mmCIF file of C-alpha atoms (C1' of nucleotides) in Angstrom:
data_model
loop_
_atom_site.group_PDB
_atom_site.id
_atom_site.type_symbol
_atom_site.label_atom_id
_atom_site.label_comp_id
_atom_site.label_asym_id
_atom_site.label_seq_id
_atom_site.Cartn_x
_atom_site.Cartn_y
_atom_site.Cartn_z
ATOM 1 C CA MET G 1 20.895 45.818 5.912
ATOM 2 C CA THR G 2 19.058 43.536 3.568
ATOM 3 C CA GLU G 3 17.958 44.844 0.228
ATOM 4 C CA PRO G 4 14.893 46.979 0.720
ATOM 5 C CA SER G 5 12.714 45.609 -2.068
ATOM 6 C CA ALA G 6 15.027 43.917 -4.538
ATOM 7 C CA ARG G 7 13.879 40.315 -4.168
ATOM 8 C CA PRO G 8 11.257 39.550 -1.538
ATOM 9 C CA THR G 9 12.774 36.096 -1.576
ATOM 10 C CA ARG G 10 12.324 34.731 1.888
ATOM 11 C CA ALA G 11 8.623 34.535 2.675
ATOM 12 C CA GLN G 12 7.709 34.539 -0.965
ATOM 13 C CA GLN G 13 9.846 31.576 -1.852
ATOM 14 C CA ARG G 14 8.436 29.663 1.056
ATOM 15 C CA ARG G 15 4.869 30.322 -0.046
ATOM 16 C CA GLN G 16 5.833 29.290 -3.532
ATOM 17 C CA SER G 17 7.227 26.007 -2.288
ATOM 18 C CA GLU G 18 4.161 25.454 -0.135
ATOM 19 C CA ALA G 19 1.905 26.054 -3.093
ATOM 20 C CA ARG G 20 3.809 23.596 -5.253
ATOM 21 C CA ILE G 21 3.655 20.993 -2.503
ATOM 22 C CA LEU G 22 -0.067 21.477 -2.031
ATOM 23 C CA THR G 23 -0.756 21.157 -5.740
ATOM 24 C CA ALA G 24 1.292 17.988 -5.959
ATOM 25 C CA ALA G 25 -0.381 16.636 -2.833
ATOM 26 C CA ARG G 26 -3.863 17.246 -4.234
ATOM 27 C CA GLU G 27 -3.019 15.391 -7.424
ATOM 28 C CA ILE G 28 -1.479 12.402 -5.718
ATOM 29 C CA PHE G 29 -4.122 12.158 -3.011
ATOM 30 C CA ALA G 30 -6.724 12.251 -5.776
ATOM 31 C CA GLU G 31 -4.999 9.511 -7.687
ATOM 32 C CA LEU G 32 -3.991 7.163 -4.918
ATOM 33 C CA GLY G 33 -6.117 8.012 -1.900
ATOM 34 C CA TYR G 34 -4.812 8.804 1.551
ATOM 35 C CA ASP G 35 -3.081 5.565 2.440
ATOM 36 C CA ARG G 36 -1.146 4.940 -0.742
ATOM 37 C CA THR G 37 0.040 8.521 -0.953
ATOM 38 C CA THR G 38 3.506 8.937 0.515
ATOM 39 C CA ILE G 39 5.223 12.059 1.692
ATOM 40 C CA ARG G 40 8.193 11.066 -0.408
ATOM 41 C CA ALA G 41 6.109 10.929 -3.570
ATOM 42 C CA VAL G 42 4.547 14.303 -2.880
ATOM 43 C CA ALA G 43 7.919 15.852 -2.184
ATOM 44 C CA SER G 44 9.418 14.326 -5.296
ATOM 45 C CA ALA G 45 6.539 15.554 -7.463
ATOM 46 C CA ALA G 46 6.905 19.042 -6.010
ATOM 47 C CA GLY G 47 10.657 18.987 -6.584
ATOM 48 C CA VAL G 48 11.529 19.345 -2.913
ATOM 49 C CA ASP G 49 12.816 17.119 -0.162
ATOM 50 C CA ALA G 50 10.597 14.939 1.988
ATOM 51 C CA GLY G 51 11.958 16.489 5.140
ATOM 52 C CA LEU G 52 10.896 19.895 3.928
ATOM 53 C CA VAL G 53 7.313 18.752 3.545
ATOM 54 C CA MET G 54 7.344 17.553 7.126
ATOM 55 C CA HIS G 55 8.933 20.813 8.210
ATOM 56 C CA TYR G 56 6.188 22.850 6.544
ATOM 57 C CA PHE G 57 3.121 20.810 7.375
ATOM 58 C CA GLY G 58 4.094 18.844 10.462
ATOM 59 C CA SER G 59 2.564 15.522 9.518
ATOM 60 C CA LYS G 60 0.867 13.650 6.733
ATOM 61 C CA ASP G 61 -2.509 14.215 8.346
ATOM 62 C CA LEU G 62 -2.053 17.955 8.465
ATOM 63 C CA LEU G 63 -0.824 18.019 4.891
ATOM 64 C CA PHE G 64 -3.911 16.112 3.852
ATOM 65 C CA ALA G 65 -6.167 18.490 5.752
ATOM 66 C CA ARG G 66 -4.574 21.480 4.059
ATOM 67 C CA ALA G 67 -4.668 19.832 0.646
ATOM 68 C CA VAL G 68 -8.334 18.974 0.642
ATOM 69 C CA GLU G 69 -9.791 21.979 2.403
ATOM 70 C CA VAL G 70 -12.147 23.407 -0.097
ATOM 71 C CA PRO G 71 -14.096 26.668 -0.303
ATOM 72 C CA ALA G 72 -17.370 24.713 -0.640
ATOM 73 C CA ASP G 73 -18.997 26.725 -3.367
ATOM 74 C CA GLU G 74 -22.173 28.457 -2.374
ATOM 75 C CA LEU G 75 -25.344 27.367 -3.991
ATOM 76 C CA PRO G 76 -27.844 30.200 -3.959
ATOM 77 C CA ALA G 77 -31.069 29.603 -2.097
ATOM 78 C CA GLY G 78 -34.353 30.080 -3.856
ATOM 79 C CA THR G 79 -37.410 28.130 -4.818
ATOM 80 C CA SER G 80 -37.053 24.375 -4.899
ATOM 81 C CA GLY G 81 -36.965 24.390 -8.691
ATOM 82 C CA GLU G 82 -34.222 26.972 -8.760
ATOM 83 C CA VAL G 83 -32.197 24.994 -6.261
ATOM 84 C CA ALA G 84 -32.489 21.878 -8.379
ATOM 85 C CA GLU G 85 -31.148 23.769 -11.352
ATOM 86 C CA ALA G 86 -28.362 25.312 -9.291
ATOM 87 C CA LEU G 87 -27.347 21.846 -8.120
ATOM 88 C CA LEU G 88 -27.294 20.632 -11.695
ATOM 89 C CA THR G 89 -25.012 23.423 -12.875
ATOM 90 C CA SER G 90 -22.813 22.846 -9.843
ATOM 91 C CA LEU G 91 -22.586 19.206 -10.851
ATOM 92 C CA GLY G 92 -21.809 20.233 -14.408
ATOM 93 C CA ARG G 93 -18.938 22.337 -13.189
ATOM 94 C CA ARG G 94 -17.538 19.374 -11.298
ATOM 95 C CA LEU G 95 -17.906 17.122 -14.330
ATOM 96 C CA THR G 96 -15.864 19.433 -16.511
ATOM 97 C CA GLY G 97 -12.124 19.060 -16.630
ATOM 98 C CA GLU G 98 -10.233 17.265 -13.907
ATOM 99 C CA PRO G 99 -11.768 17.857 -10.501
ATOM 100 C CA THR G 100 -8.663 16.836 -8.589
ATOM 101 C CA ALA G 101 -9.834 18.504 -5.394
ATOM 102 C CA SER G 102 -13.179 16.711 -5.407
ATOM 103 C CA LEU G 103 -11.490 13.433 -6.205
ATOM 104 C CA ALA G 104 -8.917 13.739 -3.450
ATOM 105 C CA VAL G 105 -11.676 14.307 -0.939
ATOM 106 C CA LEU G 106 -13.931 11.642 -2.332
ATOM 107 C CA ARG G 107 -11.308 8.936 -2.552
ATOM 108 C CA SER G 108 -9.863 9.669 0.852
ATOM 109 C CA VAL G 109 -13.139 10.165 2.638
ATOM 110 C CA LEU G 110 -13.874 6.536 2.015
ATOM 111 C CA THR G 111 -10.693 5.247 3.585
ATOM 112 C CA ASN G 112 -9.650 7.744 6.219
ATOM 113 C CA ALA G 113 -11.993 7.997 9.186
ATOM 114 C CA ASP G 114 -10.842 11.478 10.122
ATOM 115 C CA ALA G 115 -11.335 12.640 6.566
ATOM 116 C CA ALA G 116 -14.906 11.385 6.697
ATOM 117 C CA ASP G 117 -15.593 13.315 9.880
ATOM 118 C CA ARG G 118 -14.013 16.456 8.511
ATOM 119 C CA TYR G 119 -15.931 16.193 5.307
ATOM 120 C CA ARG G 120 -19.237 15.552 7.011
ATOM 121 C CA ALA G 121 -18.719 18.677 9.083
ATOM 122 C CA ALA G 122 -17.737 20.730 6.053
ATOM 123 C CA ALA G 123 -20.668 19.549 3.991
ATOM 124 C CA GLU G 124 -23.242 20.102 6.701
ATOM 125 C CA PRO G 125 -23.999 23.780 6.112
ATOM 126 C CA GLN G 126 -24.428 23.171 2.407
ATOM 127 C CA LEU G 127 -26.708 20.262 3.153
ATOM 128 C CA ASN G 128 -28.751 22.386 5.548
ATOM 129 C CA GLN G 129 -29.066 25.109 2.976
ATOM 130 C CA LEU G 130 -30.376 22.559 0.535
ATOM 131 C CA THR G 131 -32.755 21.159 3.110
ATOM 132 C CA GLU G 132 -34.329 24.515 3.781
ATOM 133 C CA ALA G 133 -35.144 24.996 0.119
ATOM 134 C CA ILE G 134 -37.165 21.798 -0.035
ATOM 135 C CA PRO G 135 -40.708 22.276 1.217
ATOM 136 C CA THR G 136 -41.456 18.807 2.569
ATOM 137 C CA PRO G 137 -41.229 17.188 6.008
ATOM 138 C CA ASP G 138 -38.620 14.736 4.726
ATOM 139 C CA ALA G 139 -36.523 17.521 3.237
ATOM 140 C CA ASP G 140 -33.374 16.401 5.044
ATOM 141 C CA LEU G 141 -33.570 12.917 3.580
ATOM 142 C CA ARG G 142 -34.207 14.344 0.129
ATOM 143 C CA ALA G 143 -31.202 16.614 0.439
ATOM 144 C CA SER G 144 -29.031 13.684 1.492
ATOM 145 C CA LEU G 145 -30.218 11.662 -1.480
ATOM 146 C CA LEU G 146 -29.334 14.502 -3.832
ATOM 147 C CA SER G 147 -25.883 14.649 -2.306
ATOM 148 C CA ALA G 148 -25.537 10.889 -2.688
ATOM 149 C CA ILE G 149 -26.486 11.030 -6.346
ATOM 150 C CA VAL G 150 -24.012 13.799 -7.100
ATOM 151 C CA HIS G 151 -21.188 11.954 -5.404
ATOM 152 C CA GLY G 152 -22.183 8.635 -6.920
ATOM 153 C CA VAL G 153 -22.017 10.059 -10.413
ATOM 154 C CA ILE G 154 -18.651 11.705 -9.819
ATOM 155 C CA ALA G 155 -17.203 8.606 -8.200
ATOM 156 C CA GLU G 156 -18.398 6.270 -10.903
ATOM 157 C CA ARG G 157 -17.159 8.581 -13.645
ATOM 158 C CA TYR G 158 -13.706 9.366 -12.327
ATOM 159 C CA LEU G 159 -12.916 6.648 -9.801
ATOM 160 C CA LEU G 160 -14.566 3.526 -11.166
ATOM 161 C CA ARG G 161 -14.417 4.936 -14.708
ATOM 162 C CA LEU G 162 -17.508 3.266 -16.071
ATOM 163 C CA THR G 163 -16.938 3.822 -19.742
ATOM 164 C CA HIS G 164 -20.320 5.146 -20.777
ATOM 165 C CA LEU G 165 -20.325 7.535 -17.877
ATOM 166 C CA ALA G 166 -16.741 8.621 -18.416
ATOM 167 C CA ASP G 167 -17.318 9.342 -22.090
ATOM 168 C CA ALA G 168 -20.598 11.212 -21.797
ATOM 169 C CA SER G 169 -20.683 14.978 -21.920
ATOM 170 C CA PRO G 170 -21.661 16.897 -18.793
ATOM 171 C CA GLU G 171 -24.689 18.305 -20.611
ATOM 172 C CA GLN G 172 -25.938 14.844 -21.481
ATOM 173 C CA ILE G 173 -25.621 13.692 -17.911
ATOM 174 C CA ILE G 174 -27.295 16.781 -16.539
ATOM 175 C CA ASP G 175 -30.221 16.490 -18.917
ATOM 176 C CA LEU G 176 -30.845 12.905 -17.888
ATOM 177 C CA LEU G 177 -30.573 13.764 -14.233
ATOM 178 C CA ARG G 178 -32.850 16.807 -14.346
ATOM 179 C CA PRO G 179 -36.118 14.887 -13.808
ATOM 180 C CA CYS G 180 -34.499 13.086 -10.875
ATOM 181 C CA PHE G 181 -33.496 16.291 -9.195
ATOM 182 C CA GLN G 182 -36.865 17.857 -9.812
ATOM 183 C CA SER G 183 -38.723 14.918 -8.330
ATOM 184 C CA LEU G 184 -36.529 15.108 -5.251
ATOM 185 C CA THR G 185 -36.733 18.866 -4.735
ATOM 186 C CA THR G 186 -40.450 19.254 -5.272
ATOM 187 C CA PRO G 187 -43.196 17.368 -3.445
ATOM 188 C CA PRO G 188 -45.421 15.112 -5.529
ATOM 189 C CA PRO G 189 -48.371 16.954 -7.130
ATOM 190 C CA GLU G 190 -50.821 14.552 -5.489
ATOM 191 C CA MET H 1 -5.922 -47.845 8.360
ATOM 192 C CA THR H 2 -7.507 -44.580 9.312
ATOM 193 C CA GLU H 3 -10.957 -44.520 10.793
ATOM 194 C CA PRO H 4 -13.491 -45.184 8.063
ATOM 195 C CA SER H 5 -15.994 -42.435 8.858
ATOM 196 C CA ALA H 6 -15.498 -41.440 12.471
ATOM 197 C CA ARG H 7 -14.363 -37.829 12.066
ATOM 198 C CA PRO H 8 -13.871 -36.437 8.566
ATOM 199 C CA THR H 9 -11.466 -34.055 10.253
ATOM 200 C CA ARG H 10 -8.825 -33.323 7.704
ATOM 201 C CA ALA H 11 -10.425 -31.652 4.729
ATOM 202 C CA GLN H 12 -13.409 -30.571 6.744
ATOM 203 C CA GLN H 13 -11.408 -28.723 9.319
ATOM 204 C CA ARG H 14 -9.492 -26.976 6.615
ATOM 205 C CA ARG H 15 -12.650 -25.771 4.943
ATOM 206 C CA GLN H 16 -13.911 -24.614 8.289
ATOM 207 C CA SER H 17 -10.795 -22.549 8.872
ATOM 208 C CA GLU H 18 -10.972 -21.150 5.367
ATOM 209 C CA ALA H 19 -14.561 -20.109 5.924
ATOM 210 C CA ARG H 20 -13.723 -18.356 9.193
ATOM 211 C CA ILE H 21 -10.850 -16.547 7.522
ATOM 212 C CA LEU H 22 -13.017 -15.426 4.632
ATOM 213 C CA THR H 23 -15.723 -14.127 6.940
ATOM 214 C CA ALA H 24 -13.210 -12.198 8.989
ATOM 215 C CA ALA H 25 -11.570 -10.871 5.828
ATOM 216 C CA ARG H 26 -14.871 -9.612 4.462
ATOM 217 C CA GLU H 27 -15.621 -7.745 7.665
ATOM 218 C CA ILE H 28 -12.222 -6.120 7.951
ATOM 219 C CA PHE H 29 -11.952 -5.266 4.263
ATOM 220 C CA ALA H 30 -15.389 -3.664 4.543
ATOM 221 C CA GLU H 31 -14.358 -1.643 7.548
ATOM 222 C CA LEU H 32 -10.861 -0.584 6.581
ATOM 223 C CA GLY H 33 -10.579 -0.993 2.818
ATOM 224 C CA TYR H 34 -7.864 -2.905 1.046
ATOM 225 C CA ASP H 35 -4.774 -0.992 2.108
ATOM 226 C CA ARG H 36 -5.420 -0.682 5.813
ATOM 227 C CA THR H 37 -6.426 -4.314 6.139
ATOM 228 C CA THR H 38 -3.538 -6.498 7.288
ATOM 229 C CA ILE H 39 -3.145 -10.229 7.002
ATOM 230 C CA ARG H 40 -2.276 -10.292 10.662
ATOM 231 C CA ALA H 41 -5.531 -8.601 11.635
ATOM 232 C CA VAL H 42 -7.575 -10.993 9.534
ATOM 233 C CA ALA H 43 -5.790 -13.998 11.000
ATOM 234 C CA SER H 44 -6.226 -12.703 14.517
ATOM 235 C CA ALA H 45 -9.927 -12.096 13.971
ATOM 236 C CA ALA H 46 -10.327 -15.589 12.566
ATOM 237 C CA GLY H 47 -8.398 -17.087 15.467
ATOM 238 C CA VAL H 48 -5.622 -18.486 13.325
ATOM 239 C CA ASP H 49 -2.043 -17.655 12.565
ATOM 240 C CA ALA H 50 -0.989 -15.177 9.907
ATOM 241 C CA GLY H 51 1.201 -17.760 8.248
ATOM 242 C CA LEU H 52 -1.768 -20.022 7.811
ATOM 243 C CA VAL H 53 -3.657 -17.368 5.920
ATOM 244 C CA MET H 54 -0.746 -17.024 3.543
ATOM 245 C CA HIS H 55 -0.554 -20.788 3.238
ATOM 246 C CA TYR H 56 -4.215 -21.040 2.281
ATOM 247 C CA PHE H 57 -4.600 -18.059 0.001
ATOM 248 C CA GLY H 58 -1.104 -17.381 -1.265
ATOM 249 C CA SER H 59 -1.169 -13.603 -1.067
ATOM 250 C CA LYS H 60 -3.176 -10.680 0.173
ATOM 251 C CA ASP H 61 -4.453 -9.991 -3.324
ATOM 252 C CA LEU H 62 -5.789 -13.492 -3.761
ATOM 253 C CA LEU H 63 -7.398 -13.375 -0.325
ATOM 254 C CA PHE H 64 -9.115 -10.148 -1.288
ATOM 255 C CA ALA H 65 -10.312 -11.590 -4.561
ATOM 256 C CA ARG H 66 -11.783 -14.612 -2.787
ATOM 257 C CA ALA H 67 -13.337 -12.463 -0.062
ATOM 258 C CA VAL H 68 -15.204 -10.099 -2.323
ATOM 259 C CA GLU H 69 -16.265 -12.425 -5.104
ATOM 260 C CA VAL H 70 -19.979 -12.172 -5.118
ATOM 261 C CA PRO H 71 -22.730 -14.096 -6.897
ATOM 262 C CA ALA H 72 -23.992 -10.844 -8.481
ATOM 263 C CA ASP H 73 -27.702 -11.345 -7.999
ATOM 264 C CA GLU H 74 -29.634 -11.628 -11.173
ATOM 265 C CA LEU H 75 -32.136 -8.969 -11.918
ATOM 266 C CA PRO H 76 -34.880 -10.326 -14.111
ATOM 267 C CA ALA H 77 -35.271 -8.697 -17.479
ATOM 268 C CA GLY H 78 -38.606 -7.315 -18.526
ATOM 269 C CA THR H 79 -40.223 -4.066 -19.501
ATOM 270 C CA SER H 80 -38.409 -0.920 -18.503
ATOM 271 C CA GLY H 81 -40.902 -0.249 -15.724
ATOM 272 C CA GLU H 82 -40.421 -3.732 -14.291
ATOM 273 C CA VAL H 83 -36.681 -3.371 -14.375
ATOM 274 C CA ALA H 84 -36.883 -0.105 -12.475
ATOM 275 C CA GLU H 85 -38.910 -1.804 -9.780
ATOM 276 C CA ALA H 86 -36.544 -4.773 -9.690
ATOM 277 C CA LEU H 87 -33.628 -2.416 -9.224
ATOM 278 C CA LEU H 88 -35.448 -0.715 -6.382
ATOM 279 C CA THR H 89 -36.120 -3.946 -4.524
ATOM 280 C CA SER H 90 -32.513 -4.994 -5.130
ATOM 281 C CA LEU H 91 -31.438 -1.723 -3.581
ATOM 282 C CA GLY H 92 -33.806 -2.304 -0.686
ATOM 283 C CA ARG H 93 -32.196 -5.653 -0.025
ATOM 284 C CA ARG H 94 -28.780 -4.049 0.085
ATOM 285 C CA LEU H 95 -30.022 -1.329 2.431
ATOM 286 C CA THR H 96 -31.285 -3.859 4.965
ATOM 287 C CA GLY H 97 -28.925 -5.191 7.571
ATOM 288 C CA GLU H 98 -25.169 -4.985 7.221
ATOM 289 C CA PRO H 99 -24.056 -5.442 3.634
ATOM 290 C CA THR H 100 -20.468 -6.294 4.499
ATOM 291 C CA ALA H 101 -19.762 -7.824 1.115
ATOM 292 C CA SER H 102 -20.999 -4.764 -0.768
ATOM 293 C CA LEU H 103 -19.066 -2.500 1.551
ATOM 294 C CA ALA H 104 -15.804 -4.400 1.183
ATOM 295 C CA VAL H 105 -16.065 -4.116 -2.558
ATOM 296 C CA LEU H 106 -17.194 -0.526 -2.535
ATOM 297 C CA ARG H 107 -14.573 0.730 -0.138
ATOM 298 C CA SER H 108 -11.754 -1.161 -1.803
ATOM 299 C CA VAL H 109 -12.792 -0.378 -5.343
ATOM 300 C CA LEU H 110 -12.181 3.258 -4.594
ATOM 301 C CA THR H 111 -8.642 2.734 -3.385
ATOM 302 C CA ASN H 112 -7.270 -0.324 -5.132
ATOM 303 C CA ALA H 113 -6.858 -0.083 -8.890
ATOM 304 C CA ASP H 114 -6.961 -3.842 -9.397
ATOM 305 C CA ALA H 115 -10.143 -4.070 -7.390
ATOM 306 C CA ALA H 116 -11.684 -1.441 -9.640
ATOM 307 C CA ASP H 117 -10.775 -3.406 -12.742
ATOM 308 C CA ARG H 118 -12.109 -6.634 -11.295
ATOM 309 C CA TYR H 119 -15.321 -4.991 -10.237
ATOM 310 C CA ARG H 120 -15.877 -3.285 -13.562
ATOM 311 C CA ALA H 121 -15.535 -6.631 -15.279
ATOM 312 C CA ALA H 122 -17.871 -8.324 -12.810
ATOM 313 C CA ALA H 123 -20.509 -5.635 -13.070
ATOM 314 C CA GLU H 124 -20.493 -5.483 -16.838
ATOM 315 C CA PRO H 125 -22.977 -8.262 -17.601
ATOM 316 C CA GLN H 126 -25.447 -6.845 -15.121
ATOM 317 C CA LEU H 127 -25.016 -3.412 -16.640
ATOM 318 C CA ASN H 128 -25.574 -4.810 -20.131
ATOM 319 C CA GLN H 129 -28.700 -6.583 -18.995
ATOM 320 C CA LEU H 130 -29.978 -3.310 -17.625
ATOM 321 C CA THR H 131 -29.057 -1.491 -20.808
ATOM 322 C CA GLU H 132 -31.044 -3.864 -22.977
ATOM 323 C CA ALA H 133 -34.186 -3.235 -20.959
ATOM 324 C CA ILE H 134 -34.081 0.488 -21.599
ATOM 325 C CA PRO H 135 -35.578 1.425 -24.973
ATOM 326 C CA THR H 136 -33.580 4.543 -25.794
ATOM 327 C CA PRO H 137 -30.427 5.221 -27.809
ATOM 328 C CA ASP H 138 -28.647 6.451 -24.693
ATOM 329 C CA ALA H 139 -29.601 3.350 -22.735
ATOM 330 C CA ASP H 140 -26.015 2.593 -21.734
ATOM 331 C CA LEU H 141 -25.578 5.999 -20.172
ATOM 332 C CA ARG H 142 -28.893 5.685 -18.369
ATOM 333 C CA ALA H 143 -27.895 2.288 -16.997
ATOM 334 C CA SER H 144 -24.579 3.704 -15.769
ATOM 335 C CA LEU H 145 -26.388 6.549 -14.046
ATOM 336 C CA LEU H 146 -28.696 4.103 -12.287
ATOM 337 C CA SER H 147 -25.682 2.141 -11.114
ATOM 338 C CA ALA H 148 -24.055 5.363 -9.913
ATOM 339 C CA ILE H 149 -27.127 6.336 -7.930
ATOM 340 C CA VAL H 150 -27.375 2.952 -6.253
ATOM 341 C CA HIS H 151 -23.734 2.991 -5.242
ATOM 342 C CA GLY H 152 -23.871 6.610 -4.192
ATOM 343 C CA VAL H 153 -26.739 5.950 -1.835
ATOM 344 C CA ILE H 154 -25.064 2.903 -0.317
ATOM 345 C CA ALA H 155 -21.735 4.675 0.045
ATOM 346 C CA GLU H 156 -23.214 7.748 1.643
ATOM 347 C CA ARG H 157 -25.319 5.668 4.021
ATOM 348 C CA TYR H 158 -22.723 3.191 5.218
ATOM 349 C CA LEU H 159 -19.363 4.760 4.415
ATOM 350 C CA LEU H 160 -19.873 8.478 4.890
ATOM 351 C CA ARG H 161 -22.781 7.855 7.285
ATOM 352 C CA LEU H 162 -24.782 10.941 6.518
ATOM 353 C CA THR H 163 -27.146 10.903 9.450
ATOM 354 C CA HIS H 164 -30.447 11.432 7.686
ATOM 355 C CA LEU H 165 -29.584 8.804 5.129
ATOM 356 C CA ALA H 166 -28.301 6.346 7.716
ATOM 357 C CA ASP H 167 -31.420 6.669 9.857
ATOM 358 C CA ALA H 168 -33.996 6.450 7.112
ATOM 359 C CA SER H 169 -35.799 3.193 6.423
ATOM 360 C CA PRO H 170 -35.162 1.364 3.163
ATOM 361 C CA GLU H 171 -38.803 1.826 2.214
ATOM 362 C CA GLN H 172 -38.595 5.572 2.645
ATOM 363 C CA ILE H 173 -35.500 5.779 0.497
ATOM 364 C CA ILE H 174 -36.974 3.559 -2.185
ATOM 365 C CA ASP H 175 -40.171 5.573 -2.355
ATOM 366 C CA LEU H 176 -38.263 8.794 -2.872
ATOM 367 C CA LEU H 177 -36.047 7.228 -5.483
ATOM 368 C CA ARG H 178 -38.844 5.615 -7.477
ATOM 369 C CA PRO H 179 -39.571 8.644 -9.682
ATOM 370 C CA CYS H 180 -35.847 8.957 -10.398
ATOM 371 C CA PHE H 181 -35.557 5.386 -11.533
ATOM 372 C CA GLN H 182 -38.679 5.629 -13.617
ATOM 373 C CA SER H 183 -37.478 8.765 -15.381
ATOM 374 C CA LEU H 184 -34.205 7.043 -16.196
ATOM 375 C CA THR H 185 -35.632 3.752 -17.395
ATOM 376 C CA THR H 186 -38.392 5.192 -19.564
ATOM 377 C CA PRO H 187 -37.954 7.705 -22.354
ATOM 378 C CA PRO H 188 -39.643 11.069 -21.952
ATOM 379 C CA PRO H 189 -43.287 11.073 -23.109
ATOM 380 C CA GLU H 190 -42.622 13.868 -25.618
ATOM 381 C "C1'" DG T 1 15.860 27.533 5.066
ATOM 382 C "C1'" DT T 2 17.128 23.340 2.922
ATOM 383 C "C1'" DC T 3 18.676 18.710 2.648
ATOM 384 C "C1'" DT T 4 21.066 14.131 4.565
ATOM 385 C "C1'" DA T 5 21.153 10.401 7.664
ATOM 386 C "C1'" DT T 6 18.800 7.626 10.383
ATOM 387 C "C1'" DA T 7 15.609 5.699 14.017
ATOM 388 C "C1'" DC T 8 11.747 2.893 14.594
ATOM 389 C "C1'" DG T 9 7.503 0.531 13.526
ATOM 390 C "C1'" DC T 10 4.788 -2.204 10.658
ATOM 391 C "C1'" DT T 11 3.972 -4.512 6.373
ATOM 392 C "C1'" DG T 12 3.719 -8.894 3.296
ATOM 393 C "C1'" DA T 13 6.037 -12.896 2.626
ATOM 394 C "C1'" DT T 14 9.319 -17.107 3.431
ATOM 395 C "C1'" DA T 15 11.621 -21.054 5.783
ATOM 396 C "C1'" DG T 16 11.471 -24.370 8.849
ATOM 397 C "C1'" DA T 17 10.238 -26.469 13.599
ATOM 398 C "C1'" DC T 18 6.590 -29.054 15.767
ATOM 399 C "C1'" DG S 1 -1.649 -28.964 9.029
ATOM 400 C "C1'" DT S 2 -0.387 -25.438 12.149
ATOM 401 C "C1'" DC S 3 2.501 -22.121 14.181
ATOM 402 C "C1'" DT S 4 7.162 -19.572 15.343
ATOM 403 C "C1'" DA S 5 11.002 -17.009 13.814
ATOM 404 C "C1'" DT S 6 12.718 -14.093 10.675
ATOM 405 C "C1'" DC S 7 13.717 -11.363 6.324
ATOM 406 C "C1'" DA S 8 13.645 -7.474 3.447
ATOM 407 C "C1'" DG S 9 11.245 -3.365 2.252
ATOM 408 C "C1'" DC S 10 8.878 0.838 2.857
ATOM 409 C "C1'" DG S 11 6.377 4.202 5.764
ATOM 410 C "C1'" DT S 12 6.486 8.431 8.835
ATOM 411 C "C1'" DA S 13 8.985 11.178 11.593
ATOM 412 C "C1'" DT S 14 13.199 13.169 13.931
ATOM 413 C "C1'" DA S 15 17.951 15.122 14.648
ATOM 414 C "C1'" DG S 16 21.348 17.489 12.974
ATOM 415 C "C1'" DA S 17 24.757 19.085 9.178
ATOM 416 C "C1'" DC S 18 25.253 22.572 5.650
#
DNA sequence: GTCTATACGCTGATAGAC
DNA sequence: GTCTATCAGCGTATAGAC
């Protein structure tokens, strides 16, 4: 009785609204962190009602989980040198433009305990992959340090906004960091 | 008419209460960040009433400012190599024990905009000092990167609690980071 | 499916009793 | 100086009208 294929309005409109809400949520979570972000603000930014957000996502926690779930880009395995370079280009990608997704995670991970747990679990496989590419007994610590450096640079650039770091080009940063990454991915010549 | 020197109770007791409140505030700010920390919780932890905290410090913002103000340990100037080593030992100090003060700042800086501004201002002289010790045109960027690495390591160890980084000894971390710091404080041989 | 009205808790802050 | 009582505001979440 309904139009056969005129306007696939129902499910499609819902997914459209959901998408708008998620985009708005990512931006506001990135800007304000978990606590200061309100459902009302997200709804208002998405042009919908606050009750609708609750109806779609159930709770603020679930909305946050959906907003920050991230594909976790693969970094190809290889020799330790190759992995270092892959990490650097991955960092470069995250230093270009506005990495709202990364920022939402980063800012919220540091305030929301559940977010920290979720993130640790999500980052583990990537960390293991990195560990296996490093041919030293302390590979796991080295991998963690690399992760710490990447996050430190992103946080200080976008969250703390240290001027010299915020103004520098990704290439400049990567070039300065290359020796660091190499020393951490390859054992000392001895 | 009052006792000459029996019990210097008045001012002394006040300072004692203030000190207990500040200690409690530091711990809770470090654990929960600015937003999630409540005056009531701080007062309860210090064994006083919430109203008293307000009476002493005026507002939550002022309490936070007093709690996280930090002497900002001097790092002696010198050759670039010496500065790198000084930075490493400074990092080692902050990786030993429970750096509640650092954590309160770090966690809150990432959520509270005012805290970020305050911290940037407080860290500037130290950053400048570091910059002057590095003999390259891009010294300011290098100094910012060093700062980012230090904070990244601390954040990932204490806030995100990456296991391998949390379990490692300060010495182990410092040894792995030494080549990084050296490559950033000294220009390439070329 | 969408929005309005509202319940209920917790926050920072104030005024005033002891 | 210290604490109790209370205010006004905002947060999430729910119930129900269109």
